[in-house]
Amino acid sequence: MSVDPPEAASLPSGATRDYARTRRRERVPSAAMPEAGASFLFGSDSSNRLISPEWPRLAVPMFLLLTGIAAFNLELPPLLTVLLVGLASGIMAMAKWAVRLESERQLDTGQRMLLVGLAVALPMFLFGSAMGVWGTTGQIEWFYCLVGVAILSLLSTVVQSGRLVGVLAGQVAIWSGITCVASTIGGYFSLAVGVCIAIIAYSRQRRIDLMLREKAENDVRVQTRAQEILADYEETGQGWFWETDRRGHITYLSAPVAETLGRTVPDLIGRPFAELFNLTEQSGEGERTLAFHLSARSSFSELAVRAATPDEERWWSITGRPTYDTFNNFTGFRGSGTDLTEKRRSQEHASRLAHFDSLTGLSNRFRMSQTLEKILLAPQVQHRACAVFLLDLDRFKQVNDTLGHPAGDALLKQVAQRLERVVGKMGRVGRLGGDEFQVILPGKIEREQLGHLASRIIESLSQPYSIDGSRVMIGASVGIALAPDDCVTSEALIRNADLALYAAKDGGRGRFHFYAADLHSDAEERRKMEEDLRDAVTNGGLELYYQPVVQTATEKITGFEALLRWNHAEKGWISPARFIPIAEDTGLIAPIGEWALRTACRDLSRWPENVRVAVNVSPLQFANPALPAIVTNALANAQVAPERLELEITESVFLNDDEGTEHMFKALKAIGVRLALDDFGTGYSSLGYLKTAPFDKIKIDQSFVRGATQPGSRNGAIIASIVSLAEALGMETTAEGVETLDELDLVRMLGCSHVQGYIYERPLSSMNAAARLSTGLMAIAQGPRSARASRQSMLRKVVLDHGGHRYNAMVRNISQTGALIEGLWNVPPGTIFRVVLADNHVVTATCRWSNEDRLGVEFSLPLRLDESGRIAAVAGRPPASVETDTTSQRKVG
């Protein structure tokens, strides 16, 4: 098994290397491996010496053999024999110096072979020659000489055991020596044969050694590679190994596991195997299974256990099997493990994606549907009650378009947090997609309590948000449906909550609405209107009306704005505010817009050359790449100049594709039409587009004109700023919705170049517009001097005091500055009354007009409003009736 490098200790606990740092084990060096033929040379001698350390001791047996043979035959050996044996014994005794020289010095092969020749071969050759000389003398029989040679040969073989080169040198030398004496040719022949045998033996042994060496190297290579693979496997964190003894104590553990646990391998050796895991926090099934297998001594595979890591949650999959010795005795467990952490996290992430919204962390549509189904299908009927809130954010699209989708995502996260904070533990909050949210409240909850919760939700979501340093305001509408009061199935409950949501949005947004049975009729009415609108588009049921646009300097009509009208065959005139949203939702706005362009151009062809027509272009039309071609065809078919056509475009076209928007502007201007910026200042876009957008006119929305003449109103300053901006950019301005002479004087004084509104003319049909133009282009302002204050309708008894006479009357409507009163006949204008509106509240009023039993009075001082915006004087009880004489019912004056 592997041993971790020192740098492993510096890795944090639980860290998983994303690379394999292979620790190569030191291979057996080539010098340590036996060289080919080394066994022939050295045998099994670990010191690799050619001459055995015991070789010098053969000098004694050599001398004893000579004396023994002489004593047995009772013959003295010849002098030459004695001299040769003595010389051989001396050289043999002096071989100890050769042994020492070989062991102490690094000799090359030639030197070592020379030592073998001198220390081994030479004395053996001399002894063999001595025995041959003795045998040739005839003193003794050859048999005894051969016995002596054979005995010494066997002794030399034993002493040089394992050193094949030494054995061959001794054998060849001793037998060559005796042979040379008997026969010179035979001696040399035997010597040659011995050398050949030595060479053949060496070659054979070398081949054997090469085979053995290759096998040994392969075995070492395989073993080393297996160790390296295991080391890599452990180091990369892909897996680890463990082993225990029969008591369940760890005897081996991979180092990465110890690192993950924040400990070292020596600390864990001898500790219980279960100490590696946090079994108290894992499922009971897994805990029993692991304990069972360990106690039952049975194999287990891929058990998921939690690691006993101190700082983070990590999971392992462990596999193990029991081990036994040769006597079938249990010796412990051995197994492996892998890291399951990332796999479990991926599974949890996949499960979370399947049940939770990835952006807000709320339950998604699937999980909310499961929750609702579980409640509605509860075994007990009393547990099937619940309430469903459907929420839709108001003005979210504008925020998403103006600040970008990242800002919209950040806003949705904050909305989710506020929703969860308000709902709390009462129910479950989910996001269905986009800006749609859902709340499920289990149990029977009173409608009043649900209404309070819905109000708190709307109030919380309507508070300002801070997105990337920008202050954002949105709202919310809520639809509420109850089970089992409204329905008992999830599909019907969601449908009813959706209908209630539509009702809340149609009611002005920023409110909640409970489901009611009549909402189905409203939905059916909307569906029927959509069908009728399709028929109207197909059969030509729509009309264009034209409202004059008057130049303030000359009070002449310079053009008309084309306004869409629908005269339904059964319902009469339907407001565009009702059918235009349906057209946009169903995609009918595109064919309607194309029809309006062609119709307006056709009508324009019958008007004077100096009169223009303005046609509204929806954002969906503007995004259509075919728009320039549609405009060109409409102009060509009507045979009118392009500059007589004015396209009114809202700010919302700048919220999508800057490049596409710029390209569309260039294409339209290339045609030669005029471009007007409609509803300026009411959107959410920045003013940056005015630097490049080729507008010819800016239209001031009527919301800025309304109330501009009222004291304290800031609308006049806004109008003046828009006019200044337009003049600086070389653009005209048109004030929309001018209805009073005061408003006309104000916008003229502030520098607006054009005016459009009821003060000059209401929208006219095509025929009436042509008739109006036939009378000339001069326009005369006609209308009230100023807009009256908003009035409050009522039926309230009051008392009028005039010259000491008191009259009972009835107030029909009232404002801060006056009232409509009936009950007195033919009152002369200018008559002054004291009007008793309430107990202890009397106001002086002057009659301004009278018609039969009705009169309009103007208060000398404006009345005060209460916190709800109502007239404070009439918020309480009406005054008590006053008894009067018979003159009370007579006309005044």
PDB file of C-alpha atoms in Angstrom, residues 329-468:
ATOM      1  CA  ASN A 329     -10.565 -18.990  11.309  1.00  0.00           C
ATOM      2  CA  PHE A 330     -12.115 -15.525  10.972  1.00  0.00           C
ATOM      3  CA  THR A 331      -9.361 -12.920  10.817  1.00  0.00           C
ATOM      4  CA  GLY A 332     -11.328  -9.713  10.141  1.00  0.00           C
ATOM      5  CA  PHE A 333     -12.770  -7.671   7.307  1.00  0.00           C
ATOM      6  CA  ARG A 334     -11.179  -6.260   4.206  1.00  0.00           C
ATOM      7  CA  GLY A 335     -12.826  -3.886   1.757  1.00  0.00           C
ATOM      8  CA  SER A 336     -12.929  -0.612  -0.088  1.00  0.00           C
ATOM      9  CA  GLY A 337     -14.858   2.630  -0.112  1.00  0.00           C
ATOM     10  CA  THR A 338     -15.772   5.471  -2.474  1.00  0.00           C
ATOM     11  CA  ASP A 339     -16.891   9.053  -1.959  1.00  0.00           C
ATOM     12  CA  LEU A 340     -20.637   9.518  -2.440  1.00  0.00           C
ATOM     13  CA  THR A 341     -20.766  13.206  -1.515  1.00  0.00           C
ATOM     14  CA  GLU A 342     -20.929  14.699  -5.008  1.00  0.00           C
ATOM     15  CA  LYS A 343     -23.280  11.991  -6.212  1.00  0.00           C
ATOM     16  CA  ARG A 344     -25.660  12.631  -3.314  1.00  0.00           C
ATOM     17  CA  ARG A 345     -25.418  16.353  -3.875  1.00  0.00           C
ATOM     18  CA  SER A 346     -26.229  15.850  -7.552  1.00  0.00           C
ATOM     19  CA  GLN A 347     -29.182  13.673  -6.610  1.00  0.00           C
ATOM     20  CA  GLU A 348     -30.364  16.237  -4.074  1.00  0.00           C
ATOM     21  CA  HIS A 349     -29.886  18.994  -6.641  1.00  0.00           C
ATOM     22  CA  ALA A 350     -31.851  17.058  -9.237  1.00  0.00           C
ATOM     23  CA  SER A 351     -34.559  16.380  -6.678  1.00  0.00           C
ATOM     24  CA  ARG A 352     -34.595  20.037  -5.726  1.00  0.00           C
ATOM     25  CA  LEU A 353     -34.867  21.093  -9.362  1.00  0.00           C
ATOM     26  CA  ALA A 354     -37.807  18.747  -9.730  1.00  0.00           C
ATOM     27  CA  HIS A 355     -39.622  20.200  -6.711  1.00  0.00           C
ATOM     28  CA  PHE A 356     -38.264  23.718  -6.168  1.00  0.00           C
ATOM     29  CA  ASP A 357     -37.866  26.840  -8.225  1.00  0.00           C
ATOM     30  CA  SER A 358     -34.199  27.303  -9.100  1.00  0.00           C
ATOM     31  CA  LEU A 359     -34.362  31.112  -8.873  1.00  0.00           C
ATOM     32  CA  THR A 360     -36.303  31.813  -5.672  1.00  0.00           C
ATOM     33  CA  GLY A 361     -35.981  28.497  -3.846  1.00  0.00           C
ATOM     34  CA  LEU A 362     -39.776  28.307  -3.474  1.00  0.00           C
ATOM     35  CA  SER A 363     -41.794  25.229  -4.344  1.00  0.00           C
ATOM     36  CA  ASN A 364     -42.367  24.934  -8.069  1.00  0.00           C
ATOM     37  CA  ARG A 365     -45.604  24.217  -9.919  1.00  0.00           C
ATOM     38  CA  PHE A 366     -45.152  20.442  -9.627  1.00  0.00           C
ATOM     39  CA  ARG A 367     -44.640  20.476  -5.870  1.00  0.00           C
ATOM     40  CA  MET A 368     -47.492  22.908  -5.307  1.00  0.00           C
ATOM     41  CA  SER A 369     -49.750  20.656  -7.368  1.00  0.00           C
ATOM     42  CA  GLN A 370     -48.679  17.666  -5.273  1.00  0.00           C
ATOM     43  CA  THR A 371     -49.384  19.586  -2.065  1.00  0.00           C
ATOM     44  CA  LEU A 372     -52.848  20.592  -3.238  1.00  0.00           C
ATOM     45  CA  GLU A 373     -53.687  17.070  -4.401  1.00  0.00           C
ATOM     46  CA  LYS A 374     -52.573  15.659  -1.059  1.00  0.00           C
ATOM     47  CA  ILE A 375     -54.881  18.028   0.819  1.00  0.00           C
ATOM     48  CA  LEU A 376     -57.895  17.508  -1.445  1.00  0.00           C
ATOM     49  CA  LEU A 377     -57.488  13.708  -1.375  1.00  0.00           C
ATOM     50  CA  ALA A 378     -57.026  13.447   2.406  1.00  0.00           C
ATOM     51  CA  PRO A 379     -58.676  10.322   3.903  1.00  0.00           C
ATOM     52  CA  GLN A 380     -60.851  12.374   6.247  1.00  0.00           C
ATOM     53  CA  VAL A 381     -63.277  14.896   4.779  1.00  0.00           C
ATOM     54  CA  GLN A 382     -62.610  17.535   7.431  1.00  0.00           C
ATOM     55  CA  HIS A 383     -58.970  17.637   6.373  1.00  0.00           C
ATOM     56  CA  ARG A 384     -59.756  18.503   2.754  1.00  0.00           C
ATOM     57  CA  ALA A 385     -60.413  22.189   3.367  1.00  0.00           C
ATOM     58  CA  CYS A 386     -57.890  24.704   2.063  1.00  0.00           C
ATOM     59  CA  ALA A 387     -57.519  28.113   0.429  1.00  0.00           C
ATOM     60  CA  VAL A 388     -55.509  28.907  -2.691  1.00  0.00           C
ATOM     61  CA  PHE A 389     -54.049  32.341  -3.424  1.00  0.00           C
ATOM     62  CA  LEU A 390     -52.906  33.134  -6.963  1.00  0.00           C
ATOM     63  CA  LEU A 391     -50.699  36.221  -7.165  1.00  0.00           C
ATOM     64  CA  ASP A 392     -49.645  38.233 -10.161  1.00  0.00           C
ATOM     65  CA  LEU A 393     -47.179  41.115  -9.918  1.00  0.00           C
ATOM     66  CA  ASP A 394     -48.305  44.442 -11.349  1.00  0.00           C
ATOM     67  CA  ARG A 395     -45.847  46.420 -13.485  1.00  0.00           C
ATOM     68  CA  PHE A 396     -43.229  43.687 -13.256  1.00  0.00           C
ATOM     69  CA  LYS A 397     -42.770  43.542 -17.030  1.00  0.00           C
ATOM     70  CA  GLN A 398     -41.791  47.218 -17.139  1.00  0.00           C
ATOM     71  CA  VAL A 399     -39.174  46.658 -14.453  1.00  0.00           C
ATOM     72  CA  ASN A 400     -37.863  43.575 -16.198  1.00  0.00           C
ATOM     73  CA  ASP A 401     -37.638  45.406 -19.510  1.00  0.00           C
ATOM     74  CA  THR A 402     -36.149  48.666 -18.257  1.00  0.00           C
ATOM     75  CA  LEU A 403     -33.579  47.345 -15.787  1.00  0.00           C
ATOM     76  CA  GLY A 404     -32.887  44.047 -17.492  1.00  0.00           C
ATOM     77  CA  HIS A 405     -33.566  40.405 -16.698  1.00  0.00           C
ATOM     78  CA  PRO A 406     -30.912  40.136 -13.943  1.00  0.00           C
ATOM     79  CA  ALA A 407     -32.651  42.966 -12.103  1.00  0.00           C
ATOM     80  CA  GLY A 408     -35.987  41.219 -12.680  1.00  0.00           C
ATOM     81  CA  ASP A 409     -34.566  38.024 -11.194  1.00  0.00           C
ATOM     82  CA  ALA A 410     -33.277  39.934  -8.171  1.00  0.00           C
ATOM     83  CA  LEU A 411     -36.722  41.473  -7.746  1.00  0.00           C
ATOM     84  CA  LEU A 412     -38.395  38.049  -7.871  1.00  0.00           C
ATOM     85  CA  LYS A 413     -36.050  36.820  -5.128  1.00  0.00           C
ATOM     86  CA  GLN A 414     -37.020  39.715  -2.881  1.00  0.00           C
ATOM     87  CA  VAL A 415     -40.704  39.133  -3.629  1.00  0.00           C
ATOM     88  CA  ALA A 416     -40.305  35.468  -2.649  1.00  0.00           C
ATOM     89  CA  GLN A 417     -38.650  36.440   0.626  1.00  0.00           C
ATOM     90  CA  ARG A 418     -41.422  38.880   1.483  1.00  0.00           C
ATOM     91  CA  LEU A 419     -44.091  36.339   0.617  1.00  0.00           C
ATOM     92  CA  GLU A 420     -42.567  33.702   2.856  1.00  0.00           C
ATOM     93  CA  ARG A 421     -42.181  36.237   5.640  1.00  0.00           C
ATOM     94  CA  VAL A 422     -45.850  37.289   5.482  1.00  0.00           C
ATOM     95  CA  VAL A 423     -47.337  33.810   5.044  1.00  0.00           C
ATOM     96  CA  GLY A 424     -44.983  32.214   7.567  1.00  0.00           C
ATOM     97  CA  LYS A 425     -46.136  28.841   8.847  1.00  0.00           C
ATOM     98  CA  MET A 426     -49.736  29.343   7.785  1.00  0.00           C
ATOM     99  CA  GLY A 427     -49.160  27.772   4.382  1.00  0.00           C
ATOM    100  CA  ARG A 428     -46.808  26.938   1.539  1.00  0.00           C
ATOM    101  CA  VAL A 429     -45.572  29.507  -0.965  1.00  0.00           C
ATOM    102  CA  GLY A 430     -44.614  28.567  -4.525  1.00  0.00           C
ATOM    103  CA  ARG A 431     -43.637  30.177  -7.809  1.00  0.00           C
ATOM    104  CA  LEU A 432     -45.494  28.932 -10.856  1.00  0.00           C
ATOM    105  CA  GLY A 433     -43.300  30.744 -13.350  1.00  0.00           C
ATOM    106  CA  GLY A 434     -42.594  34.286 -14.495  1.00  0.00           C
ATOM    107  CA  ASP A 435     -44.168  36.683 -12.003  1.00  0.00           C
ATOM    108  CA  GLU A 436     -46.906  34.254 -10.918  1.00  0.00           C
ATOM    109  CA  PHE A 437     -46.925  32.965  -7.350  1.00  0.00           C
ATOM    110  CA  GLN A 438     -49.202  30.647  -5.449  1.00  0.00           C
ATOM    111  CA  VAL A 439     -49.999  30.221  -1.753  1.00  0.00           C
ATOM    112  CA  ILE A 440     -51.749  27.139  -0.353  1.00  0.00           C
ATOM    113  CA  LEU A 441     -53.273  27.491   3.118  1.00  0.00           C
ATOM    114  CA  PRO A 442     -54.485  24.151   4.546  1.00  0.00           C
ATOM    115  CA  GLY A 443     -57.454  23.954   6.866  1.00  0.00           C
ATOM    116  CA  LYS A 444     -60.677  25.879   7.278  1.00  0.00           C
ATOM    117  CA  ILE A 445     -59.925  29.605   7.519  1.00  0.00           C
ATOM    118  CA  GLU A 446     -62.516  32.365   7.756  1.00  0.00           C
ATOM    119  CA  ARG A 447     -62.858  34.656   4.755  1.00  0.00           C
ATOM    120  CA  GLU A 448     -62.185  37.710   6.899  1.00  0.00           C
ATOM    121  CA  GLN A 449     -58.865  36.269   8.028  1.00  0.00           C
ATOM    122  CA  LEU A 450     -57.967  35.346   4.462  1.00  0.00           C
ATOM    123  CA  GLY A 451     -58.794  38.888   3.374  1.00  0.00           C
ATOM    124  CA  HIS A 452     -56.516  40.321   6.057  1.00  0.00           C
ATOM    125  CA  LEU A 453     -53.696  38.012   4.918  1.00  0.00           C
ATOM    126  CA  ALA A 454     -54.202  38.992   1.282  1.00  0.00           C
ATOM    127  CA  SER A 455     -54.122  42.676   2.242  1.00  0.00           C
ATOM    128  CA  ARG A 456     -50.884  42.175   4.153  1.00  0.00           C
ATOM    129  CA  ILE A 457     -49.387  40.384   1.152  1.00  0.00           C
ATOM    130  CA  ILE A 458     -50.356  43.189  -1.222  1.00  0.00           C
ATOM    131  CA  GLU A 459     -49.104  45.823   1.204  1.00  0.00           C
ATOM    132  CA  SER A 460     -45.774  44.033   1.707  1.00  0.00           C
ATOM    133  CA  LEU A 461     -45.172  43.438  -1.992  1.00  0.00           C
ATOM    134  CA  SER A 462     -46.076  47.032  -2.820  1.00  0.00           C
ATOM    135  CA  GLN A 463     -43.338  48.491  -0.631  1.00  0.00           C
ATOM    136  CA  PRO A 464     -40.339  49.939  -2.524  1.00  0.00           C
ATOM    137  CA  TYR A 465     -37.515  47.625  -3.573  1.00  0.00           C
ATOM    138  CA  SER A 466     -33.854  48.450  -4.030  1.00  0.00           C
ATOM    139  CA  ILE A 467     -32.431  46.765  -7.139  1.00  0.00           C
ATOM    140  CA  ASP A 468     -28.854  47.617  -8.117  1.00  0.00           C
TER     141      ASP A 468
END
